[in-house]
JSON list of C-alpha atoms in Angstrom, two decimals:
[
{"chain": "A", "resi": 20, "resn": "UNK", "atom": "CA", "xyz": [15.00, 0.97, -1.78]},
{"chain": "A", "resi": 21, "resn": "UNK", "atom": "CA", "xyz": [11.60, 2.15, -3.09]},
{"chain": "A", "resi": 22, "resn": "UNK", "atom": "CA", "xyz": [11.13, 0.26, -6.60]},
{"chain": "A", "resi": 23, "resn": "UNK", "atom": "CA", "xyz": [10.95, 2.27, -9.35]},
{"chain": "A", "resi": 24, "resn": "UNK", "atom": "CA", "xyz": [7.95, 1.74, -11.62]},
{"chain": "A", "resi": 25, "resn": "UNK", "atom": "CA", "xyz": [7.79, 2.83, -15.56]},
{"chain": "A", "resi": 26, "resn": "UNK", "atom": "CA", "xyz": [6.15, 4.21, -16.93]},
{"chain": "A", "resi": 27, "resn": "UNK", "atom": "CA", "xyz": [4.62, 7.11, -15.23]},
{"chain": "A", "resi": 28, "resn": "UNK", "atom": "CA", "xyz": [1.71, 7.70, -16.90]},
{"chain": "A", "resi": 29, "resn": "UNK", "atom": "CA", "xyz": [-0.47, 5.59, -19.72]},
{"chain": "A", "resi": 30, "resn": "UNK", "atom": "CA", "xyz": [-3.21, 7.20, -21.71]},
{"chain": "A", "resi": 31, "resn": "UNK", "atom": "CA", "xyz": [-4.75, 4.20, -24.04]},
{"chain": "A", "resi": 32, "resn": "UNK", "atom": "CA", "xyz": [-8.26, 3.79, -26.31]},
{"chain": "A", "resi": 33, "resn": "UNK", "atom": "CA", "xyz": [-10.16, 1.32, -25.08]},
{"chain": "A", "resi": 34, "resn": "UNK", "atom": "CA", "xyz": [-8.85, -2.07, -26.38]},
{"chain": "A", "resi": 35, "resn": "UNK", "atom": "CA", "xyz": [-5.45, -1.26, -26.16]},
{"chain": "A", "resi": 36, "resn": "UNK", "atom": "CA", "xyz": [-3.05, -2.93, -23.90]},
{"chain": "A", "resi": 37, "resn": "UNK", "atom": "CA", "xyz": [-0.31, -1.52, -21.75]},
{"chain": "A", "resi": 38, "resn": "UNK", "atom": "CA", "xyz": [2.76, -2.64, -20.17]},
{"chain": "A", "resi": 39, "resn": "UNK", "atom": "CA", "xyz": [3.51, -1.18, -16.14]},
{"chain": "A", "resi": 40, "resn": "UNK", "atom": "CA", "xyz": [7.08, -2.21, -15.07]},
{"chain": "A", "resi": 41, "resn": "UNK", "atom": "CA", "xyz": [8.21, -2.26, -11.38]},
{"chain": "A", "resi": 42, "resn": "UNK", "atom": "CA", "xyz": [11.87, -3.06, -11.17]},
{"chain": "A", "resi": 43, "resn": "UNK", "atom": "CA", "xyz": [14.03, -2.95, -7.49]},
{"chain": "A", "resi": 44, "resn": "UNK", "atom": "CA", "xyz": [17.95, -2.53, -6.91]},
{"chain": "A", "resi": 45, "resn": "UNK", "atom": "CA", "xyz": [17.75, -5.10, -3.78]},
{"chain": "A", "resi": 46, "resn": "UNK", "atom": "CA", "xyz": [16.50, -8.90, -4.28]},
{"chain": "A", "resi": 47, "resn": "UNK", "atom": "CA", "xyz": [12.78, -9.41, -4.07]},
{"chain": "A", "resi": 48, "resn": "UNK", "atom": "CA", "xyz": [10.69, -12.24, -1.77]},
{"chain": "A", "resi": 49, "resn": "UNK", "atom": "CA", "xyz": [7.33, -10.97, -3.48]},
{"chain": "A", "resi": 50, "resn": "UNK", "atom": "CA", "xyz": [5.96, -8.26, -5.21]},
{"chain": "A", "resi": 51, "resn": "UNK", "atom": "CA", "xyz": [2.17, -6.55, -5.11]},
{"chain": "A", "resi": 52, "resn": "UNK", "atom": "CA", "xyz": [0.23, -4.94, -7.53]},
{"chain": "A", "resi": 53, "resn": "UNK", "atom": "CA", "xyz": [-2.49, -2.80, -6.52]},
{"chain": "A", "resi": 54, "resn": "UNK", "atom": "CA", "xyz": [-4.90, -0.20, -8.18]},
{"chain": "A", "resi": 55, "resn": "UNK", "atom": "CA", "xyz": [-5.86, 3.26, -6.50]},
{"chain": "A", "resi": 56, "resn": "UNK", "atom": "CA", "xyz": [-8.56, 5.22, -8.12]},
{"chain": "A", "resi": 57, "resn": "UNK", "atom": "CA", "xyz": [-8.93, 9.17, -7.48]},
{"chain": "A", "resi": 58, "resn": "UNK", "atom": "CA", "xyz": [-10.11, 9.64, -3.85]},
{"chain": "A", "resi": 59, "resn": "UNK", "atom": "CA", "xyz": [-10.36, 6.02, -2.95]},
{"chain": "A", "resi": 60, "resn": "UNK", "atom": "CA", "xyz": [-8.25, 2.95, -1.21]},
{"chain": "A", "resi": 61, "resn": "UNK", "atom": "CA", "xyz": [-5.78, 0.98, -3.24]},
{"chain": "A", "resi": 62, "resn": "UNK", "atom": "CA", "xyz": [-7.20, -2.33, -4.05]},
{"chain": "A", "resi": 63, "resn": "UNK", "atom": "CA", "xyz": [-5.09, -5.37, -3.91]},
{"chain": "A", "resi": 64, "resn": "UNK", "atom": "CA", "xyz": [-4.72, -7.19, -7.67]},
{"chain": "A", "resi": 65, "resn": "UNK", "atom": "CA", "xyz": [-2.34, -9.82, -7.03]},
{"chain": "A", "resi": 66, "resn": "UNK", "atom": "CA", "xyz": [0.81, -11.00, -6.00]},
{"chain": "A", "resi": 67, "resn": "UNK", "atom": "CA", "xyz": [3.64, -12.87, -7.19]},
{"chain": "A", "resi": 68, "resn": "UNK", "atom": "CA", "xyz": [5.90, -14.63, -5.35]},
{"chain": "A", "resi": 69, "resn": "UNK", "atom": "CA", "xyz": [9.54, -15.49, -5.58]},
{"chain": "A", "resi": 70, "resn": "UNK", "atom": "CA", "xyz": [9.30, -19.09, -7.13]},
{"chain": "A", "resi": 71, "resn": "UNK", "atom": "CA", "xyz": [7.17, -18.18, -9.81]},
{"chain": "A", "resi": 72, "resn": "UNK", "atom": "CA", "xyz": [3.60, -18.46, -8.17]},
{"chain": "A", "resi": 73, "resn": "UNK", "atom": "CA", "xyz": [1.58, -16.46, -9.78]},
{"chain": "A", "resi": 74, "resn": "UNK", "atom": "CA", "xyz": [-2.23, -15.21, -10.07]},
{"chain": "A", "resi": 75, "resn": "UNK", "atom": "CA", "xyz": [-4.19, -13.05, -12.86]},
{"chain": "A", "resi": 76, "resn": "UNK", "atom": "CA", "xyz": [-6.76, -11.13, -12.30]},
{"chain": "A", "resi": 77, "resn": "UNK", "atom": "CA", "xyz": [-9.76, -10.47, -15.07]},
{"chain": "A", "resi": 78, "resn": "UNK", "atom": "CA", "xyz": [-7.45, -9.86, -18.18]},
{"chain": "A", "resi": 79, "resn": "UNK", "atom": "CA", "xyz": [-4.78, -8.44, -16.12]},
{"chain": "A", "resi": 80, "resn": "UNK", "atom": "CA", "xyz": [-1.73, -10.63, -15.40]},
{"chain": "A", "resi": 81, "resn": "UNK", "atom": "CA", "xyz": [1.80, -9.86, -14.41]},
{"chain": "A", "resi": 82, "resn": "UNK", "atom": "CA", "xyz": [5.59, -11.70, -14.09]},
{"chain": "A", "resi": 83, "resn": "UNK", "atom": "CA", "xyz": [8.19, -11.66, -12.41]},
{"chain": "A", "resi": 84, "resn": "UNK", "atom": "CA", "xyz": [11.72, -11.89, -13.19]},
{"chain": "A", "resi": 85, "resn": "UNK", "atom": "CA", "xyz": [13.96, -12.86, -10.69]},
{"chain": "A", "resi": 86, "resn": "UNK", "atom": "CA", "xyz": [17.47, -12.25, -12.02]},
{"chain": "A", "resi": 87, "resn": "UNK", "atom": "CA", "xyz": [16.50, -8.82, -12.95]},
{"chain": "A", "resi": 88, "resn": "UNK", "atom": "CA", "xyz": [14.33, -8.10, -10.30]},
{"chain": "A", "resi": 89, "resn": "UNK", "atom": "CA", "xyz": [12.06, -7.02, -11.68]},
{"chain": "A", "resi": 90, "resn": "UNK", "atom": "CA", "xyz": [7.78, -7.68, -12.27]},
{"chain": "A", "resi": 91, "resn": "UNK", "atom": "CA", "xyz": [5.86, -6.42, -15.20]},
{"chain": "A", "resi": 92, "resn": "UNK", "atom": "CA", "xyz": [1.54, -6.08, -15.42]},
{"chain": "A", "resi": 93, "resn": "UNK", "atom": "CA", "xyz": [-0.37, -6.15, -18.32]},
{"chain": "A", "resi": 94, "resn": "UNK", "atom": "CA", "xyz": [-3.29, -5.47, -19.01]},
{"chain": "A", "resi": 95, "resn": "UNK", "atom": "CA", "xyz": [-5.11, -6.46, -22.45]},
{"chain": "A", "resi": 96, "resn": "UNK", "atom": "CA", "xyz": [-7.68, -5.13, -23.84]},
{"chain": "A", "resi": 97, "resn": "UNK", "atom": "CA", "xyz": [-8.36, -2.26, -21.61]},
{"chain": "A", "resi": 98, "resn": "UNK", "atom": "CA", "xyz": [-11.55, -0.85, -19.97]},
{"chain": "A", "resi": 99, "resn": "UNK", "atom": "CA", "xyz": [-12.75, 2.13, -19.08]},
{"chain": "A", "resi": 100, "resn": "UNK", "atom": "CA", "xyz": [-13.13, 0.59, -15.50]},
{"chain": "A", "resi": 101, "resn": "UNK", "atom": "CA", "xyz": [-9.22, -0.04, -15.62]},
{"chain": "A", "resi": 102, "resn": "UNK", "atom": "CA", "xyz": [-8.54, 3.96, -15.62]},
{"chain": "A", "resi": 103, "resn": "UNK", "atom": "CA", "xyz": [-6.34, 4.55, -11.83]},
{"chain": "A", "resi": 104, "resn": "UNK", "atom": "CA", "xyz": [-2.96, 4.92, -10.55]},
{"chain": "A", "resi": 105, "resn": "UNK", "atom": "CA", "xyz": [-1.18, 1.18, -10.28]},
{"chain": "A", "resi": 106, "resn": "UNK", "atom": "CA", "xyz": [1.63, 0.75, -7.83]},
{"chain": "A", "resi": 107, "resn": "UNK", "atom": "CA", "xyz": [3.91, -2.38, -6.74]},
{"chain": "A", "resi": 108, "resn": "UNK", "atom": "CA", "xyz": [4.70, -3.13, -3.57]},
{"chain": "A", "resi": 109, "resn": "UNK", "atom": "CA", "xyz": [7.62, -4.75, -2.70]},
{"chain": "A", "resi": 110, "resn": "UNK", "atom": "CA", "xyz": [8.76, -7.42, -0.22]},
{"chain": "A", "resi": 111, "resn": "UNK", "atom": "CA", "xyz": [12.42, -7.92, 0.60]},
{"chain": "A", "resi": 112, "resn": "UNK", "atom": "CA", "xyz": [13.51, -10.66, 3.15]},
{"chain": "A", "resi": 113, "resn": "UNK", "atom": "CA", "xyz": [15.35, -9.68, 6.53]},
{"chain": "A", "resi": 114, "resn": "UNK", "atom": "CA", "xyz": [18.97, -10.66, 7.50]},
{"chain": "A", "resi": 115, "resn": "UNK", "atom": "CA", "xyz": [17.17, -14.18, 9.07]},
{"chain": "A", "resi": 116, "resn": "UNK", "atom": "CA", "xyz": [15.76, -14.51, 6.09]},
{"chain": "A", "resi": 117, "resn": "UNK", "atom": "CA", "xyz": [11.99, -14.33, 7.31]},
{"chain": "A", "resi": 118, "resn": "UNK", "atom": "CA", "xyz": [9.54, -11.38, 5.99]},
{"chain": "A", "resi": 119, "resn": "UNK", "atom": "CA", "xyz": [7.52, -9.69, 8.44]},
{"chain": "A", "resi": 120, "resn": "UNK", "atom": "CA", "xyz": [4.97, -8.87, 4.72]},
{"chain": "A", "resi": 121, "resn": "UNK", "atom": "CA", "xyz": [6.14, -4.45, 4.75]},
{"chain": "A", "resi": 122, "resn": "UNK", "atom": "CA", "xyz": [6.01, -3.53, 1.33]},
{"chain": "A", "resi": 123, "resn": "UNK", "atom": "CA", "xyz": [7.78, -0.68, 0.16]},
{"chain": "A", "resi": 124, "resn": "UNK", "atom": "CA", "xyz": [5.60, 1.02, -2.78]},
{"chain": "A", "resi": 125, "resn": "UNK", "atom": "CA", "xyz": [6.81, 2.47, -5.77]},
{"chain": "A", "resi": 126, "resn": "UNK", "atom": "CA", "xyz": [5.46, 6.14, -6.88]},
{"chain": "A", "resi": 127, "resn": "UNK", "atom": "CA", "xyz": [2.98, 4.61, -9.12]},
{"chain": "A", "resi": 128, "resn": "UNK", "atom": "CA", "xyz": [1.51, 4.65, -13.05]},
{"chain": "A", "resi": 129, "resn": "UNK", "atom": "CA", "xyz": [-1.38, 6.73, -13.80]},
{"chain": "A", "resi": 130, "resn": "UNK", "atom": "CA", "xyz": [-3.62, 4.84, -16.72]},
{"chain": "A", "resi": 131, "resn": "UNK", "atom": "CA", "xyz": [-6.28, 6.75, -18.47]},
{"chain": "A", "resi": 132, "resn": "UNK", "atom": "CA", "xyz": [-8.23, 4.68, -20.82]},
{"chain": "A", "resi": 133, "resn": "UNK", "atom": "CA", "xyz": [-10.73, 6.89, -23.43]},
{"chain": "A", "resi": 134, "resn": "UNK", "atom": "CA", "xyz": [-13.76, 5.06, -25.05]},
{"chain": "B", "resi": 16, "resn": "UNK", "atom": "CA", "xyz": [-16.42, -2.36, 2.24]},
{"chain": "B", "resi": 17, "resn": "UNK", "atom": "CA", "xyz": [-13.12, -3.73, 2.51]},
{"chain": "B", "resi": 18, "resn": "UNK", "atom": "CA", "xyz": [-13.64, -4.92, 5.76]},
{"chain": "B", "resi": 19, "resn": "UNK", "atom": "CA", "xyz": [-10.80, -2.25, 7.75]},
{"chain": "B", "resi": 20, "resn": "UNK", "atom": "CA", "xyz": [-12.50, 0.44, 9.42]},
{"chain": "B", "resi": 21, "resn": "UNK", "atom": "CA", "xyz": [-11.00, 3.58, 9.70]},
{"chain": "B", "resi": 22, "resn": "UNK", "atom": "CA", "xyz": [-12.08, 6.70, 11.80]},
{"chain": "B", "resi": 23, "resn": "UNK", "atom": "CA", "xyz": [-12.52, 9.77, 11.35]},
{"chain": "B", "resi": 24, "resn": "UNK", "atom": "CA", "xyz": [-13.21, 9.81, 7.58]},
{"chain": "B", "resi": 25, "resn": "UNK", "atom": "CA", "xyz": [-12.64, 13.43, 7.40]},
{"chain": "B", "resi": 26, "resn": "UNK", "atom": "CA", "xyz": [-10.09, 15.49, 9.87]},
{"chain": "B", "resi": 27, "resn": "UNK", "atom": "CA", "xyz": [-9.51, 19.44, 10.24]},
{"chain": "B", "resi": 28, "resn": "UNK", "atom": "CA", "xyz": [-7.17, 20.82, 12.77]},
{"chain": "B", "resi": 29, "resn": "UNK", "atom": "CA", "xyz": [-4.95, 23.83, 13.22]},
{"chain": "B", "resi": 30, "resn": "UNK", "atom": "CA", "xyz": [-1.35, 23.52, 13.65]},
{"chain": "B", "resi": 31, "resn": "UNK", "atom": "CA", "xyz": [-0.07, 22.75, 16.84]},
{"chain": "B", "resi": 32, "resn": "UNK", "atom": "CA", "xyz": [-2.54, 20.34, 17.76]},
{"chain": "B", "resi": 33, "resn": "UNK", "atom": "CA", "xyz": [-2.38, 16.44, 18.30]},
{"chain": "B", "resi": 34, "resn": "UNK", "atom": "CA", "xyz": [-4.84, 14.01, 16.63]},
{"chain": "B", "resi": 35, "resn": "UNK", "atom": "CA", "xyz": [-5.93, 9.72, 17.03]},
{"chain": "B", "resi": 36, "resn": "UNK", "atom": "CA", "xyz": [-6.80, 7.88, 13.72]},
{"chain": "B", "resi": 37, "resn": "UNK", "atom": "CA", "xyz": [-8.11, 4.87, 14.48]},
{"chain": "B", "resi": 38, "resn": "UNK", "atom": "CA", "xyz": [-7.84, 1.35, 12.42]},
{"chain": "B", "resi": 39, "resn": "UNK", "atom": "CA", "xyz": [-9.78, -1.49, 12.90]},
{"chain": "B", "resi": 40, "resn": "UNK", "atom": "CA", "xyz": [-8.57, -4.45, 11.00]},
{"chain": "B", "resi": 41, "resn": "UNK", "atom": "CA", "xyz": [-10.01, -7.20, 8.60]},
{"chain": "B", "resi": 42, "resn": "UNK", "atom": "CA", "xyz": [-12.15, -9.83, 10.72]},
{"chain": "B", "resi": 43, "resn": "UNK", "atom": "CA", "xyz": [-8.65, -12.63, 11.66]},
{"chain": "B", "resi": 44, "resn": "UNK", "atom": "CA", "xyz": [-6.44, -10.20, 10.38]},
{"chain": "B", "resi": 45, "resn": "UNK", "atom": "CA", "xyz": [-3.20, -9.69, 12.97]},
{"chain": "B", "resi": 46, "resn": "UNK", "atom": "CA", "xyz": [-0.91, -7.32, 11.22]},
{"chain": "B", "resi": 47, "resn": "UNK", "atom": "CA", "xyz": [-1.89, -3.73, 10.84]},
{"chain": "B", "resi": 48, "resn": "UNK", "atom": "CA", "xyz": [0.24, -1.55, 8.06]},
{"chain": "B", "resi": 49, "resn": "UNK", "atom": "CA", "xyz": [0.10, 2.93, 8.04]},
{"chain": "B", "resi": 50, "resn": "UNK", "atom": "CA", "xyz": [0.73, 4.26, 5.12]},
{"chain": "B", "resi": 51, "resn": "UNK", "atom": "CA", "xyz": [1.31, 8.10, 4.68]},
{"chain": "B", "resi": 52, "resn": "UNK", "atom": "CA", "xyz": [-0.06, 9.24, 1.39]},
{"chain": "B", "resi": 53, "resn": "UNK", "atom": "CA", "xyz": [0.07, 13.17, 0.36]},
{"chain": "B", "resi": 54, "resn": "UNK", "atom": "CA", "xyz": [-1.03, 14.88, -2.62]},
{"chain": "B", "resi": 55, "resn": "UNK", "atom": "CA", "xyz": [-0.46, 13.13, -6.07]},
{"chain": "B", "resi": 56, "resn": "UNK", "atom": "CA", "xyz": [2.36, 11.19, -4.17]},
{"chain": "B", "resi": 57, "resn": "UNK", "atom": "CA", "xyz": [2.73, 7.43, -3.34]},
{"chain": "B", "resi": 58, "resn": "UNK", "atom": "CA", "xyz": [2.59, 5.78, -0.43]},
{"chain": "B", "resi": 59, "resn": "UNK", "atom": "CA", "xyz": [5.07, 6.16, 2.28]},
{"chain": "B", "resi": 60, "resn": "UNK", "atom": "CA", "xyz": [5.25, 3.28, 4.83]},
{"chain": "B", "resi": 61, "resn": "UNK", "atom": "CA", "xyz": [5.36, 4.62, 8.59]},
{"chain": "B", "resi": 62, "resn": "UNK", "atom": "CA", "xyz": [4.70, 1.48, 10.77]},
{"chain": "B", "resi": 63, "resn": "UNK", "atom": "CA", "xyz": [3.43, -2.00, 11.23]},
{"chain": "B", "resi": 64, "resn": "UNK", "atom": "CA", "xyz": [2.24, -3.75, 14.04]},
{"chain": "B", "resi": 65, "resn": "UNK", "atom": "CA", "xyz": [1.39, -7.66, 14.47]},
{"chain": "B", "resi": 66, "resn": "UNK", "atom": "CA", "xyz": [-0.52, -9.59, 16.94]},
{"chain": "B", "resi": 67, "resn": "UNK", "atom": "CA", "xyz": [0.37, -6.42, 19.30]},
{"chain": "B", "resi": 68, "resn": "UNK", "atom": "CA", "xyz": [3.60, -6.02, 19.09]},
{"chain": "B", "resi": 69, "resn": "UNK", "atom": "CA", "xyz": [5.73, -3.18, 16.99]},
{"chain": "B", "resi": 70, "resn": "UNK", "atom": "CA", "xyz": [7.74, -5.09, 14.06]},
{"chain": "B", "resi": 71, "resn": "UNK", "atom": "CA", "xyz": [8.72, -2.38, 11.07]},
{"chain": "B", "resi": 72, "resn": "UNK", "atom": "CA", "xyz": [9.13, 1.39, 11.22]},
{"chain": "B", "resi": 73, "resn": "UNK", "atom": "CA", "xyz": [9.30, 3.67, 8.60]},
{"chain": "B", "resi": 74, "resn": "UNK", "atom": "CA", "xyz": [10.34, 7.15, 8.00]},
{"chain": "B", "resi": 75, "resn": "UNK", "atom": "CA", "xyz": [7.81, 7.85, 10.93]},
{"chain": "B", "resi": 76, "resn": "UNK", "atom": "CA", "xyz": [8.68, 11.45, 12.71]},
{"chain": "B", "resi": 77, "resn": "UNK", "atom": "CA", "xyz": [8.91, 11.29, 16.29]},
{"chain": "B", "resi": 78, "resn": "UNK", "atom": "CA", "xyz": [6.05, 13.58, 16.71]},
{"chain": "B", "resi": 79, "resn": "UNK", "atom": "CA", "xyz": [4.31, 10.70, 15.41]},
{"chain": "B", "resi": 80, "resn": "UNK", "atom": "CA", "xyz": [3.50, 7.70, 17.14]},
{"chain": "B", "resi": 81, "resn": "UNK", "atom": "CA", "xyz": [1.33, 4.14, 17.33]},
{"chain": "B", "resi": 82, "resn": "UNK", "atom": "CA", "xyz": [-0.30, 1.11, 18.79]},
{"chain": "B", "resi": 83, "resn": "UNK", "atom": "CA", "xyz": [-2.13, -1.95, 18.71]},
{"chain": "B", "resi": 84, "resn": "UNK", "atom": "CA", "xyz": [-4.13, -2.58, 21.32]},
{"chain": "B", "resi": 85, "resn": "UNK", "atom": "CA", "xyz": [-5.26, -6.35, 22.57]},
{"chain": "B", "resi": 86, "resn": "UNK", "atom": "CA", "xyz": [-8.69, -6.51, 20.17]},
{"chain": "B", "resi": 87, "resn": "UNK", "atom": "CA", "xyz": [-6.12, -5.94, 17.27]},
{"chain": "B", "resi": 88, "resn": "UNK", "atom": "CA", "xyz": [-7.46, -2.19, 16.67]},
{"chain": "B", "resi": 89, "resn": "UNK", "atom": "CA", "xyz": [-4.84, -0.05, 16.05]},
{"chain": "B", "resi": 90, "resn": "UNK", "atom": "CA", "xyz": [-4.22, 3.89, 16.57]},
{"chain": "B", "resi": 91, "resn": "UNK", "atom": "CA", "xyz": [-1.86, 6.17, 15.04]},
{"chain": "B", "resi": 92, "resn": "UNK", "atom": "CA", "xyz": [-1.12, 9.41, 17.35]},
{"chain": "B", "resi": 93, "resn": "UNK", "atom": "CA", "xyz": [0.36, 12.36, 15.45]},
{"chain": "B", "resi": 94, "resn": "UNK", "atom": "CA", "xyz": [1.31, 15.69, 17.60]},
{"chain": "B", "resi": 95, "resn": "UNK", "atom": "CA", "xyz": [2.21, 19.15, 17.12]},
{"chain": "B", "resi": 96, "resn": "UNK", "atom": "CA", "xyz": [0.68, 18.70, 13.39]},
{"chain": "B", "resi": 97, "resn": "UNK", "atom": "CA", "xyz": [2.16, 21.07, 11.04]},
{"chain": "B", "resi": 98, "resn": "UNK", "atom": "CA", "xyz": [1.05, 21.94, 7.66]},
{"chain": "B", "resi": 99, "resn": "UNK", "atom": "CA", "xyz": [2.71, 19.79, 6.00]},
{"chain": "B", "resi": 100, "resn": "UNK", "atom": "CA", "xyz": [1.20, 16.49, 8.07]},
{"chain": "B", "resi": 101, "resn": "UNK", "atom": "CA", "xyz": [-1.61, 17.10, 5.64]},
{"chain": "B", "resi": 102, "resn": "UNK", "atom": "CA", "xyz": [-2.21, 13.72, 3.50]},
{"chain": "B", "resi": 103, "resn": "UNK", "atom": "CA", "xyz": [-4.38, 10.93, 3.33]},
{"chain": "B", "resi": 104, "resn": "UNK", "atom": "CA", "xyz": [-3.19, 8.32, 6.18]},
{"chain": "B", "resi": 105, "resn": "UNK", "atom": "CA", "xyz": [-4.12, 4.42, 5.23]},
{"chain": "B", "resi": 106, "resn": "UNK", "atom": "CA", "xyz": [-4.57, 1.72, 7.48]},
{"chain": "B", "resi": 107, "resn": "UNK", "atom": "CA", "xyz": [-3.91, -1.93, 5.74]},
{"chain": "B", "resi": 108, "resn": "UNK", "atom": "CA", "xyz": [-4.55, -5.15, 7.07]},
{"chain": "B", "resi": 109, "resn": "UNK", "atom": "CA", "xyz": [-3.28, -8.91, 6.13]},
{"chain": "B", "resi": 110, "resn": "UNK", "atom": "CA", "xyz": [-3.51, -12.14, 7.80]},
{"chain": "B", "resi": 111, "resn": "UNK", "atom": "CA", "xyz": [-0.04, -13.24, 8.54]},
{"chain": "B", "resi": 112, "resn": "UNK", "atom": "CA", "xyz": [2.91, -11.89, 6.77]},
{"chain": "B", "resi": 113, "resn": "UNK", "atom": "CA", "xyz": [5.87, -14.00, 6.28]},
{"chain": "B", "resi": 114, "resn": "UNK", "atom": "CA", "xyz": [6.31, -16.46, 2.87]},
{"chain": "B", "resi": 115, "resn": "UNK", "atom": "CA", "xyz": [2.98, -17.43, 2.57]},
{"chain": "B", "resi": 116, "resn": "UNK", "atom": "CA", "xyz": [1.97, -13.84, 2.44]},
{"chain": "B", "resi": 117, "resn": "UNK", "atom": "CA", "xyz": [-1.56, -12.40, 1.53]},
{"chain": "B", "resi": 118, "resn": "UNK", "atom": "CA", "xyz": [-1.96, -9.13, -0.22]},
{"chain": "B", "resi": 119, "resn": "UNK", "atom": "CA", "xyz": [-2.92, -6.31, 1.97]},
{"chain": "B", "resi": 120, "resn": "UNK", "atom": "CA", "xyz": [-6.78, -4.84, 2.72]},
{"chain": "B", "resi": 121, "resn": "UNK", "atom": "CA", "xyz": [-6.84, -0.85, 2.64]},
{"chain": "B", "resi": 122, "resn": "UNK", "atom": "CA", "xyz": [-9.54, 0.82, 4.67]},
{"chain": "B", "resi": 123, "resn": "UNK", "atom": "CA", "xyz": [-10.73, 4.18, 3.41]},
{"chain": "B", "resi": 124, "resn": "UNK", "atom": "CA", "xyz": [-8.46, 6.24, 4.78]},
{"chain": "B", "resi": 125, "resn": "UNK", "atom": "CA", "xyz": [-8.32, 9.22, 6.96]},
{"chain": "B", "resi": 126, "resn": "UNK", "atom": "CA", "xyz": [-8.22, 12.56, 5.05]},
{"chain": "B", "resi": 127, "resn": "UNK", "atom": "CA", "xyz": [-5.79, 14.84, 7.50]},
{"chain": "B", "resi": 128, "resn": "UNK", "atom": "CA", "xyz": [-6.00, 19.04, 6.63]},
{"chain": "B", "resi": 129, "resn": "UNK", "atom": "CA", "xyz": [-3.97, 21.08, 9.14]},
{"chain": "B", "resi": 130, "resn": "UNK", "atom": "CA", "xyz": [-4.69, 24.86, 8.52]}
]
């Protein structure tokens, strides 16, 4: 059930944008996007709900697509500062329909941005 | 500072032994998330905890155990540590999960070497 995310690594100039996919074989309640860089916590960017709530983040935004379940980020023109390892979390709703919030992370995107 | 504490920053045991990492959540927050995280991998969800009371389990061994205590903090116990136990453990915190759910608060994390 872990979501798969695409694609696994992202080397860009600064200025560039890129694309990170998250996708997930079982419906979806919500999914999280989060940034780790090397050594430290990952840092909550957003999250979008089923329903189509949704919340950006500098010039980073992200979707989600419910009948393919499956949420994209992007990020436009990319900083330095924007160099890290992104993962989605996913949220899936119980059998009573109720979430108790686990997520279930994919294996994340590595972004390098160059000057 | 994210706001979650987590203790000991640093850990070095030998095999065999049994260690506490302790969690102390976001100011409010009631659920407490661990997260298993080893080299260059993602993060592995063990177990969650809300207002006191176990509601999610992971892939968590059964040399491996936790609890929240009545102030919210929250311990993870893990016993006869082999090598392999070596990772980064997190401790995330969020105010409620259920629809209306927040994004998760990473402390620093707990950097686990058994030799």
């Amino acid at each position: 059930q872990q979501p798969v995310q695409s694609p696994q690594a992202v080397i860009l100039r600064e200025g560039e944008d890129a694309v990170i996919n998250c996708s997930s074989s079982k419906a979806l309640y919500s999914v999280h996007w989060y940034r780790q860089k090397h050594g430290e916590a990952p840092v909550f960017l957003m999250i979008l709900l089923k329903g189509g709530e949704q919340k950006g983040h500098e010039k980073i935004s992200a979707s989600f697509n419910e009948k393919k379940q499956q949420s994209s980020l992007y990020l436009t023109a990319s900083q330095l500062s924007y160099s890290g390892t992104y993962f989605c979390g996913t949220e899936f709703l119980n059998a009573g329909g109720t979430s108790y919030g686990k997520l279930t992370f994919g294996q994340g995107t590595i972004l390098t941005v160059h000057p | 500072d994210s706001g979650v504490t987590q203790t000991p920053k640093h850990l070095i045991t030998a095999t065999g032994q049994r260690v506490t990492l302790r969690c102390s959540p976001r100011s409010g927050d009631l659920s407490v998330y661990w997260y298993q995280q080893s080299l260059d991998q993602g993060l592995q969800f063990l177990i969650q905890y809300y207002n006191g009371e176990e509601r999610a389990k992971g892939n968590i061994l059964e040399r491996f155990s936790a609890q929240q205590f009545p102030d919210l903090h929250s311990e993870l116990n893990l016993s006869s540590l082999e090598l392999g136990d070596s990772a980064l453990y997190f401790c995330a915190s969020t105010l409620k999960p259920g629809r209306k759910n927040y994004g998760y608060t990473f402390g620093s994390g707990t950097r686990l070497t058994v030799v």
